[in-house]
XYZ file of C-alpha atoms in Angstrom:
629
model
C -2.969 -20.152 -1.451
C -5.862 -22.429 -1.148
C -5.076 -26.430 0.067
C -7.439 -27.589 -3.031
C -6.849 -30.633 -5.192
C -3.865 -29.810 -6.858
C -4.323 -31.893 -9.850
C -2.831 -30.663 -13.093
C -3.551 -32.839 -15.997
C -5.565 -29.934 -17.395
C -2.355 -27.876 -17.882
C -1.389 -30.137 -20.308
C -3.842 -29.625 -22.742
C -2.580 -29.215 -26.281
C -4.734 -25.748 -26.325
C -3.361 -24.484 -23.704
C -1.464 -21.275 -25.395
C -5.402 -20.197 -25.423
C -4.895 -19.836 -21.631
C -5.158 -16.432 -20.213
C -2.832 -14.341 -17.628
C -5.254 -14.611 -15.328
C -5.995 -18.613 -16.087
C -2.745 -19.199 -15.419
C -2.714 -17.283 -11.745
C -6.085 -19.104 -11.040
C -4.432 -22.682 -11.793
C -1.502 -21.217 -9.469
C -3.958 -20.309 -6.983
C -5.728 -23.678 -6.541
C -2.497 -25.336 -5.980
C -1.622 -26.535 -2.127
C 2.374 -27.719 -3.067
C 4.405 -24.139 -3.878
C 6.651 -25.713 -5.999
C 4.214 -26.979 -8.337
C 2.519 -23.311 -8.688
C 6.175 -21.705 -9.226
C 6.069 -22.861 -13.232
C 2.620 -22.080 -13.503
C 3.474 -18.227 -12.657
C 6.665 -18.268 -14.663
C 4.002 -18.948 -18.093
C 2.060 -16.450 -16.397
C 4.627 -13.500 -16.007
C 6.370 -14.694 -19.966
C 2.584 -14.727 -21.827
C 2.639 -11.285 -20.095
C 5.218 -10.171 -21.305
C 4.440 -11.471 -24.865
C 1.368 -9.689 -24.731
C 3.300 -6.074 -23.364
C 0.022 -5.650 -20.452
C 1.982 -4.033 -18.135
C -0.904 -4.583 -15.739
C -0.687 -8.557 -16.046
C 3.125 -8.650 -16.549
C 2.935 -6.731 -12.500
C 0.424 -8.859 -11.226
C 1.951 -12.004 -12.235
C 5.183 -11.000 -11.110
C 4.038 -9.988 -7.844
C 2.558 -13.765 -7.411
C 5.334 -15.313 -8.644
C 7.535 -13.372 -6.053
C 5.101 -14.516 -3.553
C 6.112 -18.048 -3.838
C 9.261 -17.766 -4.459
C 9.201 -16.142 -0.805
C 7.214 -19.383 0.238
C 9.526 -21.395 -0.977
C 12.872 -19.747 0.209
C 14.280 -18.517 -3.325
C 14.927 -14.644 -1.592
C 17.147 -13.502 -4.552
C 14.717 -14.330 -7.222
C 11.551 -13.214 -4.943
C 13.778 -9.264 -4.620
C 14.221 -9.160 -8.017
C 10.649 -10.079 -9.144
C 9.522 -7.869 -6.491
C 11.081 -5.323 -7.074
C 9.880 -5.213 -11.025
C 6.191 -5.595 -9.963
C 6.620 -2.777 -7.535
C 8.135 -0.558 -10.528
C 5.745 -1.497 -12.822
C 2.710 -0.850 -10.217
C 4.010 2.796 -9.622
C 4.091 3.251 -13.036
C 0.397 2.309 -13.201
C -0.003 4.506 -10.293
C -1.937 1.176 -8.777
C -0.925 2.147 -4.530
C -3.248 -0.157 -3.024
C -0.645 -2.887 -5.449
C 1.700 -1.035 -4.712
C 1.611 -1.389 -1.021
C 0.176 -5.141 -1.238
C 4.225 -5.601 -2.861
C 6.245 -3.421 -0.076
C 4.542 -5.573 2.379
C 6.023 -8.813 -0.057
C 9.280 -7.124 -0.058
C 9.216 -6.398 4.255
C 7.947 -9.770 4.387
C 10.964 -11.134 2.081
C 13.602 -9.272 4.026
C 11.966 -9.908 7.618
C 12.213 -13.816 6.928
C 16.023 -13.367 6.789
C 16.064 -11.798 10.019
C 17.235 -8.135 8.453
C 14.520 -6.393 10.696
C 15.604 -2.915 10.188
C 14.969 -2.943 6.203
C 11.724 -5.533 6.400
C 10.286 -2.666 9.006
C 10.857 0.002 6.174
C 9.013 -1.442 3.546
C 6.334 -2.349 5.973
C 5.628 1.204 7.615
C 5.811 2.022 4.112
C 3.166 -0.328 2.747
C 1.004 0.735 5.541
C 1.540 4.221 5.002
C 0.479 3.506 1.083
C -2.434 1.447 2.429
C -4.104 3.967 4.872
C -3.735 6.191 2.555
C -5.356 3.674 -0.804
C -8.264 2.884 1.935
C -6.477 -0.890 1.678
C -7.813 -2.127 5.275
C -6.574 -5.936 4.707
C -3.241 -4.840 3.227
C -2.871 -2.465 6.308
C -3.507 -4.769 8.930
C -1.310 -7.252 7.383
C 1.406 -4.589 7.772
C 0.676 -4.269 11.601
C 0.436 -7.469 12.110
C 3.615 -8.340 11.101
C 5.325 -5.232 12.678
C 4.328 -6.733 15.601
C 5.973 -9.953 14.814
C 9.114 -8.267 13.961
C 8.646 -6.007 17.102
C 8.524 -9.208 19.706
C 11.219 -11.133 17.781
C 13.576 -8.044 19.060
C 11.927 -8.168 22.276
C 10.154 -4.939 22.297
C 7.162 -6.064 23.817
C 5.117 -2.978 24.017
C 5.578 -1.956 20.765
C 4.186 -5.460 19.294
C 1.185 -5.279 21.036
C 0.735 -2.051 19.668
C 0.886 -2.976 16.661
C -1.667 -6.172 17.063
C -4.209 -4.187 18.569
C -4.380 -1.628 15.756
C -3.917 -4.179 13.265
C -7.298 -5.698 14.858
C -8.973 -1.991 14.437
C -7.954 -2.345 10.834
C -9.692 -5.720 9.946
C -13.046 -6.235 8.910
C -15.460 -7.787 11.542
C -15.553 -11.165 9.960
C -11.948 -10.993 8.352
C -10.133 -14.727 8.481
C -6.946 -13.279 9.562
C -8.524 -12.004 13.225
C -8.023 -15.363 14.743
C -4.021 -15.316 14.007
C -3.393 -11.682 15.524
C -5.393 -12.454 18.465
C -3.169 -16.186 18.356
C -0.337 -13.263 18.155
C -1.270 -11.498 21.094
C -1.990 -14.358 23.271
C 1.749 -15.599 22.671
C 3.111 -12.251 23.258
C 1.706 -11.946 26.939
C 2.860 -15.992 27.169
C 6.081 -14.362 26.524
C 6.052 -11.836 29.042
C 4.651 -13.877 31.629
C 1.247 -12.754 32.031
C -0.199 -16.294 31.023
C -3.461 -15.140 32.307
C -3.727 -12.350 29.851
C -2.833 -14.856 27.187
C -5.677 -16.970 28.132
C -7.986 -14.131 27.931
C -6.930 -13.886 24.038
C -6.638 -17.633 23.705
C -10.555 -17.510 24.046
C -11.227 -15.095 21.874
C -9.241 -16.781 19.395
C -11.252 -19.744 19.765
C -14.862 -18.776 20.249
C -13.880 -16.362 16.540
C -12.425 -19.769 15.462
C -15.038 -22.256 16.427
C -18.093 -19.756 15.286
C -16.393 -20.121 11.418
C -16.014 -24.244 11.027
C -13.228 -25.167 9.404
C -10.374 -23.077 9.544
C -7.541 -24.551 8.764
C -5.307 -22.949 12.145
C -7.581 -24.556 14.784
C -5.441 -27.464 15.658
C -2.574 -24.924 15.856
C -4.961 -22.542 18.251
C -5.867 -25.268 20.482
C -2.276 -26.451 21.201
C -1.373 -22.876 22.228
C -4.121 -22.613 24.859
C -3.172 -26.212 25.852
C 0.456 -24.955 26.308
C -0.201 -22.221 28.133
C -2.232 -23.692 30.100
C 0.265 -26.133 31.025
C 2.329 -22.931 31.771
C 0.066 -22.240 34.480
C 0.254 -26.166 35.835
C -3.756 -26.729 34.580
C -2.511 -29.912 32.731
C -6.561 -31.459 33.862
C -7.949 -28.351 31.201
C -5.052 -28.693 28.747
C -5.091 -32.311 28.164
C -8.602 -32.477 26.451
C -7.877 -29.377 24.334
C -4.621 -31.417 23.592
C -6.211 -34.076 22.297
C -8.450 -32.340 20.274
C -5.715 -30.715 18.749
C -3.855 -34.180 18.037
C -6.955 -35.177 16.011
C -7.536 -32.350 14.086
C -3.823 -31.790 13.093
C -4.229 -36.221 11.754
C -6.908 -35.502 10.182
C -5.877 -32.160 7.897
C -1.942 -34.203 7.486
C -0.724 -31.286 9.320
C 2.382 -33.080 10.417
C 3.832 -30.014 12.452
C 1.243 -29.447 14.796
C 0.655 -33.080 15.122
C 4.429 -33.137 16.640
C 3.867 -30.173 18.721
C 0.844 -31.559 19.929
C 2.753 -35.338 20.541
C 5.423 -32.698 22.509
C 2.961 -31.322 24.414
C 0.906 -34.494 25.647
C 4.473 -36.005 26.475
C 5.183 -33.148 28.728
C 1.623 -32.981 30.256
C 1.962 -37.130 30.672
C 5.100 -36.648 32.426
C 4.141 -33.691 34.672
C 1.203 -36.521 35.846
C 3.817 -38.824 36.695
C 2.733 -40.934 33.526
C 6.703 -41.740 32.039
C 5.614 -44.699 29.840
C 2.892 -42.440 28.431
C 5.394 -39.653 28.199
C 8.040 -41.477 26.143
C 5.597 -43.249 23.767
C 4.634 -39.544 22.623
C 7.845 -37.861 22.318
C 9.054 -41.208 20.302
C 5.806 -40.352 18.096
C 6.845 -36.728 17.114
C 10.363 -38.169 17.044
C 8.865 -40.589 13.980
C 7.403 -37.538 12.056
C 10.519 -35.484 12.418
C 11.755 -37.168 9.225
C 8.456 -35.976 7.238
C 8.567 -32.763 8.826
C 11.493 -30.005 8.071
C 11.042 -27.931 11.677
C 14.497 -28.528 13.529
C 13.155 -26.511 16.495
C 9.930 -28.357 16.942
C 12.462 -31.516 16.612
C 15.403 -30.387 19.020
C 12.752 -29.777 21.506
C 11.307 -33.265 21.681
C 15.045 -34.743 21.361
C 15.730 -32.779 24.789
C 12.558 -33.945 26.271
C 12.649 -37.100 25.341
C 16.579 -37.476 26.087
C 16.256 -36.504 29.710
C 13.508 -38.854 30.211
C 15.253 -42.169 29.140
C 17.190 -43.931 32.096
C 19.777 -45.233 29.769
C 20.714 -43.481 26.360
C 20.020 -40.076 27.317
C 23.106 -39.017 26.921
C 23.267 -39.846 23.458
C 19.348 -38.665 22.281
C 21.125 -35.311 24.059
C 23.866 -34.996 22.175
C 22.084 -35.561 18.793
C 20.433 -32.799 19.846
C 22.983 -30.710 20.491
C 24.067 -31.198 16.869
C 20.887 -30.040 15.115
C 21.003 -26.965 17.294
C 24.006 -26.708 15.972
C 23.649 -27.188 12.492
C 20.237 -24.791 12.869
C 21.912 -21.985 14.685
C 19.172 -22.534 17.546
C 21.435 -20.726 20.443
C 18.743 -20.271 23.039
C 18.123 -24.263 22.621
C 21.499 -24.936 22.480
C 22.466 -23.508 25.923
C 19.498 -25.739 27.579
C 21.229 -28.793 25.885
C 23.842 -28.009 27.351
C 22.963 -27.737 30.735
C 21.210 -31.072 30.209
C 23.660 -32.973 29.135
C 25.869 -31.265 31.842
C 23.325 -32.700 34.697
C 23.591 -35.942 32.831
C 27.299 -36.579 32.449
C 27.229 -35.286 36.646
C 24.835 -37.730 37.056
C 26.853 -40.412 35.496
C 30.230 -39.403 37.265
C 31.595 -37.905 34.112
C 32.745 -34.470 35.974
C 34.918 -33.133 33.108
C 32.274 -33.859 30.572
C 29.712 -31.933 32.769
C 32.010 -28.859 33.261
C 32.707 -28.405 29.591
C 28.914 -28.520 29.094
C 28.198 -25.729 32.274
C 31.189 -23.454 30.436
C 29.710 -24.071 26.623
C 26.808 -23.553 28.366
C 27.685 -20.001 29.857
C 29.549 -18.714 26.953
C 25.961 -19.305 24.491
C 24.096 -17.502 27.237
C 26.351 -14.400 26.757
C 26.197 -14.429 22.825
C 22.451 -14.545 23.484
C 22.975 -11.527 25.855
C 24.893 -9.670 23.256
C 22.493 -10.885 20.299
C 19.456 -9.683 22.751
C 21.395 -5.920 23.060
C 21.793 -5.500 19.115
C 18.060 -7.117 18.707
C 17.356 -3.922 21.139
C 19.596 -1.678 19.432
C 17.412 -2.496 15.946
C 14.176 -2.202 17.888
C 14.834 1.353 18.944
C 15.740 2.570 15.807
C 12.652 0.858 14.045
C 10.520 2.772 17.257
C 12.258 6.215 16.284
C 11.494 5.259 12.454
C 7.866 4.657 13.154
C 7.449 8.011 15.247
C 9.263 9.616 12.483
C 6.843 8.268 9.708
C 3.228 8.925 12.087
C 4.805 12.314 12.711
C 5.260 13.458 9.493
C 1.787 11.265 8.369
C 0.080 13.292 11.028
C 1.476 16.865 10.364
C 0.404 15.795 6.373
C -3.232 15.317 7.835
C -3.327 18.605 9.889
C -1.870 20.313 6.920
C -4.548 19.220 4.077
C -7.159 19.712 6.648
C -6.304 23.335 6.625
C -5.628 23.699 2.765
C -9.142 21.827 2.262
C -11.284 24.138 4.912
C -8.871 27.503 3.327
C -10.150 26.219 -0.391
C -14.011 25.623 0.720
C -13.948 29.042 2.306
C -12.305 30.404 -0.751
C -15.427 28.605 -3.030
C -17.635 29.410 -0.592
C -16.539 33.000 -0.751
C -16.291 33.327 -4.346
C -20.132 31.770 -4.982
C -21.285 34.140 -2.333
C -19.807 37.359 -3.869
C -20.764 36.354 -7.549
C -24.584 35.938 -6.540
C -24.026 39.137 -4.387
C -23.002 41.448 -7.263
C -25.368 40.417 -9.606
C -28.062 42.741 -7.532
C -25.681 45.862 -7.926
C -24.572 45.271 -11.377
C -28.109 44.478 -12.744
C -29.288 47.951 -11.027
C -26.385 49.977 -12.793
C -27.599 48.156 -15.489
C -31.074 49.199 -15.776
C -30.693 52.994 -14.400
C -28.660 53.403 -17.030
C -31.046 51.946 -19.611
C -33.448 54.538 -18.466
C -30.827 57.525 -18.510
C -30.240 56.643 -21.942
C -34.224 56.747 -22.668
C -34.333 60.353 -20.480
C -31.600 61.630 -22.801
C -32.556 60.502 -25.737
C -34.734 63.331 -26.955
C -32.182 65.646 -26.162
C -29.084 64.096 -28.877
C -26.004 64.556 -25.921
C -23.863 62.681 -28.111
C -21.318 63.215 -25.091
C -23.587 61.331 -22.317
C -24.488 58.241 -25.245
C -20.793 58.126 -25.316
C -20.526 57.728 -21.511
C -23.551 55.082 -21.197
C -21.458 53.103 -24.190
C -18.791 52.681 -21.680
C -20.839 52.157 -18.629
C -22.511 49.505 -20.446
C -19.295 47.863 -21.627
C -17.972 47.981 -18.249
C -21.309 46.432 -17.334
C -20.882 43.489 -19.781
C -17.357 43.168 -18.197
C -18.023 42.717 -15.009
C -21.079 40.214 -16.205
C -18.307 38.685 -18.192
C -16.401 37.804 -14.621
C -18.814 37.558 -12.437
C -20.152 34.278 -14.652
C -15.836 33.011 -14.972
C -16.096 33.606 -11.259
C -19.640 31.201 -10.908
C -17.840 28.517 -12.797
C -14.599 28.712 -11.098
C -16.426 28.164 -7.429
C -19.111 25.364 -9.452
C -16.125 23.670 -10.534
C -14.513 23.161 -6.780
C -17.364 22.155 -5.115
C -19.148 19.858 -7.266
C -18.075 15.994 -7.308
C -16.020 14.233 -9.934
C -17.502 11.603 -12.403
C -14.703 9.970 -13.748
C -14.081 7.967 -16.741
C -11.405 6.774 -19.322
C -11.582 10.023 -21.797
C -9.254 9.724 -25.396
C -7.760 12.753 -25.320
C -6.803 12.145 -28.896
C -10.809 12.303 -29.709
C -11.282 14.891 -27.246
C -8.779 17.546 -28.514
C -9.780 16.800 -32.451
C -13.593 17.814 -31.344
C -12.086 20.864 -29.874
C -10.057 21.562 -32.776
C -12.761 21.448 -34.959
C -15.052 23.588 -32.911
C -12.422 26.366 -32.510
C -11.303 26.275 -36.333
C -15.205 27.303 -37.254
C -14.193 30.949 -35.498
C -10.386 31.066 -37.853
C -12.069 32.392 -41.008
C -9.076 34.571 -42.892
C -6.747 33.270 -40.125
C -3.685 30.648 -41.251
C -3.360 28.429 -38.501
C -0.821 24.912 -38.604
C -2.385 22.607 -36.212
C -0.083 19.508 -34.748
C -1.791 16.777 -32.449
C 0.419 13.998 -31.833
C -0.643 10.839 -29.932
C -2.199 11.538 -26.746
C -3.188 8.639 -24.009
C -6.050 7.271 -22.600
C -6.754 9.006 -18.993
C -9.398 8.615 -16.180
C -10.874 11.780 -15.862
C -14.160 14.107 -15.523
C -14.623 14.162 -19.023
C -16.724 17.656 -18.514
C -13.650 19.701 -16.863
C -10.942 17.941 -18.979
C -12.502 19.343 -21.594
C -12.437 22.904 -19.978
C -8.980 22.733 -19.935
C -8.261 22.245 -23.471
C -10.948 24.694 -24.399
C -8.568 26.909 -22.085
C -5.310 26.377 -23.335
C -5.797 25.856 -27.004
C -7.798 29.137 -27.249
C -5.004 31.306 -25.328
C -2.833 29.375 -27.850
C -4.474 30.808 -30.676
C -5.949 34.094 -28.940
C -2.002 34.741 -27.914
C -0.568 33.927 -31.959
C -2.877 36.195 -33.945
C -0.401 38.697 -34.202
C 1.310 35.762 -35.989
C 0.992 35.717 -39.989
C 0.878 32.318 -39.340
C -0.052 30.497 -36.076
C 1.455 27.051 -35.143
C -0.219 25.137 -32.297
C 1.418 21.526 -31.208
C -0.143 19.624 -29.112
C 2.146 16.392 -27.648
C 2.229 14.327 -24.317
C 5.373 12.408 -23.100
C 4.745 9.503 -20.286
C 6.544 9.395 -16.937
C 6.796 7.588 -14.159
C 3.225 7.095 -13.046
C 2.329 9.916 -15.162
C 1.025 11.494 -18.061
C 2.875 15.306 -19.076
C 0.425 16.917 -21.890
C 1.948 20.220 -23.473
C 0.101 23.023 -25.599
C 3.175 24.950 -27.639
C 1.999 27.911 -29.436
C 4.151 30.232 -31.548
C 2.325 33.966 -29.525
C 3.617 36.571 -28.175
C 4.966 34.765 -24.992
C 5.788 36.452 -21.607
C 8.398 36.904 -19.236
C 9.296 33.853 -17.401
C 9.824 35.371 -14.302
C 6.433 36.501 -14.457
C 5.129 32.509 -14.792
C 3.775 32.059 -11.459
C 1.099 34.983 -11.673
C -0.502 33.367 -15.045
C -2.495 30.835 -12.793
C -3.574 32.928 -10.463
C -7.401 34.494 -9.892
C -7.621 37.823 -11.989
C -3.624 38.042 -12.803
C -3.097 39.290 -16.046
C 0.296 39.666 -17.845
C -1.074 41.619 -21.163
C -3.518 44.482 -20.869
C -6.917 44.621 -22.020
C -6.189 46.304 -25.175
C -3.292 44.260 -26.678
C -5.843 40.531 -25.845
C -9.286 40.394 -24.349
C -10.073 37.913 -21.260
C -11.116 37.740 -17.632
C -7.968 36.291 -16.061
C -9.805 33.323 -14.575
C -9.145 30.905 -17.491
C -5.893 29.145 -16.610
C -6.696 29.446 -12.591
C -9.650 27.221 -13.783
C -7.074 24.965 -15.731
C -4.959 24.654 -12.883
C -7.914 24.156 -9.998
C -9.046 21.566 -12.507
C -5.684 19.619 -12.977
C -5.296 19.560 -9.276
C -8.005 18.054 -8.104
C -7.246 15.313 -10.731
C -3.969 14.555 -9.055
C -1.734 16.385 -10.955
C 0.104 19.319 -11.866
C 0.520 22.974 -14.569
C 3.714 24.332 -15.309
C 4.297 26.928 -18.285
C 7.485 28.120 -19.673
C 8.243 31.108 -22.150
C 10.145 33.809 -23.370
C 9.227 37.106 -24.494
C 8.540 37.505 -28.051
C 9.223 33.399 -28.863
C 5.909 31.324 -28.148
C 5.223 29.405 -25.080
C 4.223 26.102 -23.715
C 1.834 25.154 -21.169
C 2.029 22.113 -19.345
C -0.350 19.878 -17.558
C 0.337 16.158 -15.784
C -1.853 13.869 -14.557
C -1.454 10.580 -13.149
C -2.114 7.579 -15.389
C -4.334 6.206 -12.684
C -5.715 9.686 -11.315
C -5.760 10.340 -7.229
C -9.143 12.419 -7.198
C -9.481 15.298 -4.869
C-alpha cells in the first residue's frame, strides 16, 4: 500500500452508503497505517456482499486478507483467503487466482511452515505462467527464494532470484529488492565480493528512479558488507547517507540498523566514545520500534563495549532472545557474557554460559538438519511440478502441430476434390444431352443417381471447408446471451416445422464470452439434430437448460428422438461417424465434430448420453470466463 496522507475525515461523510466497492478499496489503498485500512475493507467485502457481485465480494476479500497478513491476524487472513480464492475459481479469474495462492504461501511462509507456503507458491506460479501474469510470477520466485535461503539451500534461492529477474518487466519497482535478495544471499555464503557486484546494481537501478522508498535500506546493506570485507573508509559515507535518508522518511528501523552499523564501523576505527553514543541512539528508538533482533543486536554490541555494566546490558539481552526465540543470537550472548563473567573472576557464571552456550548451538544444528530435511522435499516438489509443466508443454505442442496438419489436410483435400467432382459433374451433364434423343429411361435413371451422389459429395466437401475454416481462423470474443441467441434460432428453425407439433422449453441460460459466430453454429447443430432426430415423434419435445458449476457453465439440448446406443457415444463426435443410415435421417456426419472442435477451443467440453428408443441429451460446458485456444 501506498505511504500517502492517510487522512480520513472523508469517510465520515453522511453519504457515504453512496460509496462504491471499489471506493472503498481505493480509500484502503491510500492508507500508510494497516490497521486503519482493515475497517475500510471489512465495508468493502459486507457492501459486496449486499450487492451479491461475486467479482467485488473476491476482490475485496482478497485485500482484506492482505492486511490482515500485514498485520499478523493469520487465522482471519486463511479464512478470507481462502473464500476469495473459491470465489475467483468460480469466476475462472487464474491470473486472481494465482495473485491469492501467492497471499496464502505468503500467509503460511510468515509462520515459518515452509513446506505448505512453497505449495501454494509453485502453484501460483504455475497459474501465473500459464495466465501470462509476469509480476504475479516473479513475486512467486522471489519469495521461493526467500523461503529457499531461510532453509539454507543456497543454490536453489538463487535460482529462484535470477528467474524471478527474467520474469520482471525492465523498469518493474520490485527489481531493486531481488537484486537486494541476491546480494544478501552471496553475503551469506561468503562471497562478499559477489554481493557487492549486486549491491551496485541495486543501487545504480535505485538511484536512476528517485525516490524509492528502500534506498536507505539498500545503502546500509552495501555499507555492511562492506564492513564485512574491513572497507569501513567506503562504508562509512554510504552509512551516513543511509542514516539521513532513513530520518528523513521516519523509517525508524533502518535508522537503528544504520546507528548499529556506524557504532560497529566507529569501533572497528578505534573511535569507542563514537561507538557507544550510536548504539545508545538505536538503543533510544528500540522503544518506537517493534524489531527484537535489530534490538538484541545493538544490546550485545553495546554491552561488550561498556567497561562497567556490561554484564547487565548482556543479560537484558539474553532475555529478549529469549522471549523472541532468537537461538542463533542467543548462543553469541552467551558466549559474551561467558567472556565477561571470566573476565570479572566469576568462573562458575562463565561455565554455565560456555555449556548454555553449547547446548543452543546443537538445537541450531538439529533445527539446521530438519530446515534441510524441508528444503529437499520442497526441491523434489519443484522438479516434480516443472516436470510434469514441461511434459504438459511437449504434449500440446504435439496435439497443436497433429490438429494444424489435420486442418491443413482437410482444406487441402476439399479444394482438391472440387476439380474431380466438378468434371463428373459436367461429363455427365453432357451424357445426359447425348442420350437424350434416344429416351434410355434406364441411363436418365443412372445420371439421377450420379448426380445425387454428386450433390452429396458437394454437400461434404463444403461441411468439410467449414470444419478446417473454423480451426484455423482466430476467435473474436464477446459476452453473447445465450438466452437471445437460442430464441433467434428457435424462431428461424420453427419457419421449416409447418404440419410438425413441436413443444419447445428454453429455460434461463447465462451470459458467456464467446465467438458469437461459432456459438451460434453449435446451437444451429444441436437443436436441428434435436428436431431432425424426433420427427418420427407425433409430437417433438426439445428442452433446452444450463446448470452452473464450479468455474463453469454445463448447457444441455434434451430431445425426445430416436436416441442411440450409449456405448456407441464416443463415435457421434467424430469426422464422418454416423450411427443411423442415410435412409432412416439425412446428414454429412460433420455436424457435431464441428460442435465439439468448436466447444474446445472455447475451453470446454461435449458429452451426450442416450438410450435407444428414449430421447437423448447433448451436453456442452464452457468456462464462465472462457480459456481460448
Amino acid at each position: 500500500m501506498d505511504h500517502l496522507p492517510s487522512d480520513l475525515d472523508h469517510e465520515e461523510n453522511p453519504d457515504q452508503q453512496e460509496l462504491s466497492v471499489e471506493d472503498f478499496i481505493n480509500q484502503a489503498s491510500r492508507l500508510s497505517e494497516w490497521d486503519r485500512a482493515l475497517p475500510v475493507l471489512e465495508k468493502a467485502v459486507s457492501l459486496a456482499r449486499q450487492q451479491d457481485d461475486d467479482r467485488c465480494v473476491a476482490q475485496s476479500l482478497l485485500q482484506l486478507a492482505t492486511v490482515e497478513w500485514r498485520l499478523s491476524h493469520f487465522s482471519d487472513a486463511l479464512l478470507h483467503a481462502n473464500e476469495a480464492l473459491t470465489g475467483f475459481r468460480e469466476l475462472g479469474s487464474p491470473s486472481d487466482e494465482a495473485w491469492t495462492l501467492r497471499l496464502l504461501g505468503n500467509i503460511y511462509g510468515v509462520q515459518g511452515q515452509y513446506s505448505a507456503a512453497a505449495e501454494y507458491l509453485q502453484c501460483a506460479a504455475a497459474l501465473s505462467r500459464t495466465a501470462g501474469d509476469h509480476v504475479c510470477l516473479a513475486s512467486c520466485l522471489n519469495n521461493l527464494g526467500i523461503i529457499a535461503n531461510e532453509l539454507g539451500d543456497y543454490s536453489n534461492a538463487l535460482e529462484f532470484f535470477l528467474e524471478a529477474l527474467t520474469a520482471y518487466a525492465p523498469a518493474d519497482e520490485h527489481i531493486p529488492s531481488t537484486l537486494n535478495n541476491i546480494a544478501s544471499l552471496y553475503r551469506q555464503m561468503g562471497q562478499q565480493e559477489h554481493a557487492l557486484e549486486y549491491h551496485s546494481q541495486t543501487l545504480e537501478f535505485v538511484r536512476e528512479r528517485a525516490g524509492h522508498v528502500l534506498l536507505a535500506t539498500f545503502l546500509h546493506n552495501t555499507a555492511e558488507t562492506l564492513r564485512q570485507l574491513n572497507r569501513e573508509a567506503e562504508a562509512l559515507p554510504l552509512l551516513e547517507e543511509s542514516l539521513k535518508l532513513a530520518r528523513h522518511l521516519g523509517d525508524h528501523l533502518t535508522e537503528m540498523l544504520a546507528l548499529d552499523s556506524l557504532g560497529l564501523v566507529a569501533q572497528s576505527l578505534g573511535d569507542v566514545p563514537l561507538a557507544l553514543e550510536h548504539y545508545e541512539q538505536g538503543l533510544r528508538l528500540a522503544a518506537t520500534v517493534n524489531h527484537p533482533l535489530a534490538q538484541v543486536k545493538l544490546l550485545m554490541h553495546h554491552g561488550a563495549l561498556l567497561s562497567n555494566g556490561g554484564q547487565k546490558v548482556l543479560e537484558e539481552a539474553l532475555q529478549l532472545t529469549l522471549a523472541t526465540k532468537l537461538k542463533a543470537e542467543e548462543r553469541e550472548v552467551h558466549d559474551l557474557l561467558s567472556t565477561e563473567y571470566e573476565r570479572t573472576g566469576n568462573y562458575e557464571s562463565a561455565l554455565r554460559h560456555t555449556r548454555q552456550a553449547r547446548r543452543v548451538e546443537q538445537e541450531l544444528f538439529n533445527e539446521a538438519q530438519s530446515r534441510r530435511a524441508q528444503a529437499l522435499q520442497i526441491q523434489y516438489d519443484v522438479a516434480k511440478t516443472r516436470e510434469i509443466a514441461e511434459n504438459q508443454r511437449i504434449l500440446n505442442e504435439q496435439l497443436k502441430r497433429v490438429n494444424e496438419e489435420l486442418d491443413a489436410f482437410s482444406y487441402t483435400i476439399s479444394h482438391d476434390l472440387r476439380g474431380p467432382v466438378r468434371q463428373i459433374q459436367g461429363f455427365a451433364s453432357l451424357l445426359r444431352r447425348l442420350l437424350k434423343a434416344d429416351g434410355n429411361s434406364r441411363a436418365d435413371r443412372y445420371l439421377d443417381l450420379i448426380e445425387e451422389a454428386i450433390r452429396r459429395l458437394n454437400t461434404l466437401i463444403d461441411a468439410l471447408l467449414k470444419l478446417a475454416r473454423q480451426s484455423r481462423d482466430p476467435l473474436e470474443t464477446k459476452l453473447v446471451d445465450l438466452n437471445a441467441l437460442v430464441h433467434e434460432i428457435q424462431e428461424e428453425l420453427n419457419a421449416g416445422l409447418e404440419g410438425r407439433r413441436v413443444t419447445w422449453k428454453i429455460e434461463s441460460l447465462p451470459l458467456v464470452e464467446v465467438d458469437e459466430t461459432l456459438i451460434r453454429q453449435v446451437f444451429v447443430n444441436l437443436l436441428s439434430n434435436a428436431l431432425k432426430y424426433s420427427r418420427t415423434r407425433e409430437q417433438s419435445f426439445v428442452e433446452i437448460y444450463a446448470e452452473k458449476g464450479d468455474g463453469e457453465w454445463t448447457v444441455h439440448v434434451r430431445d425426445n428422438g430416436v436416441g442411440f446406443d450409449s456405448e456407441q457415444a464416443d463415435k457421434l463426435f467424430g469426422v464422418f461417424q454416423r450411427l443411423h443410415t442415410e435412409d432412416e435421417f439425412e446428414g454429412t456426419g460433420i455436424g457435431l465434430a464441428t460442435v465439439r472442435r468448436i466447444v474446445i477451443r472455447h475451453g470446454g467440453r461435449v458429452s451426450a448420453v442416450s438410450k435407444l428408443g428414449s430421447g437423448a441429451v447433448f451436453s456442452i460446458t464452457l468456462p464462465t470466463s472462457t480459456s481460448m485456444k
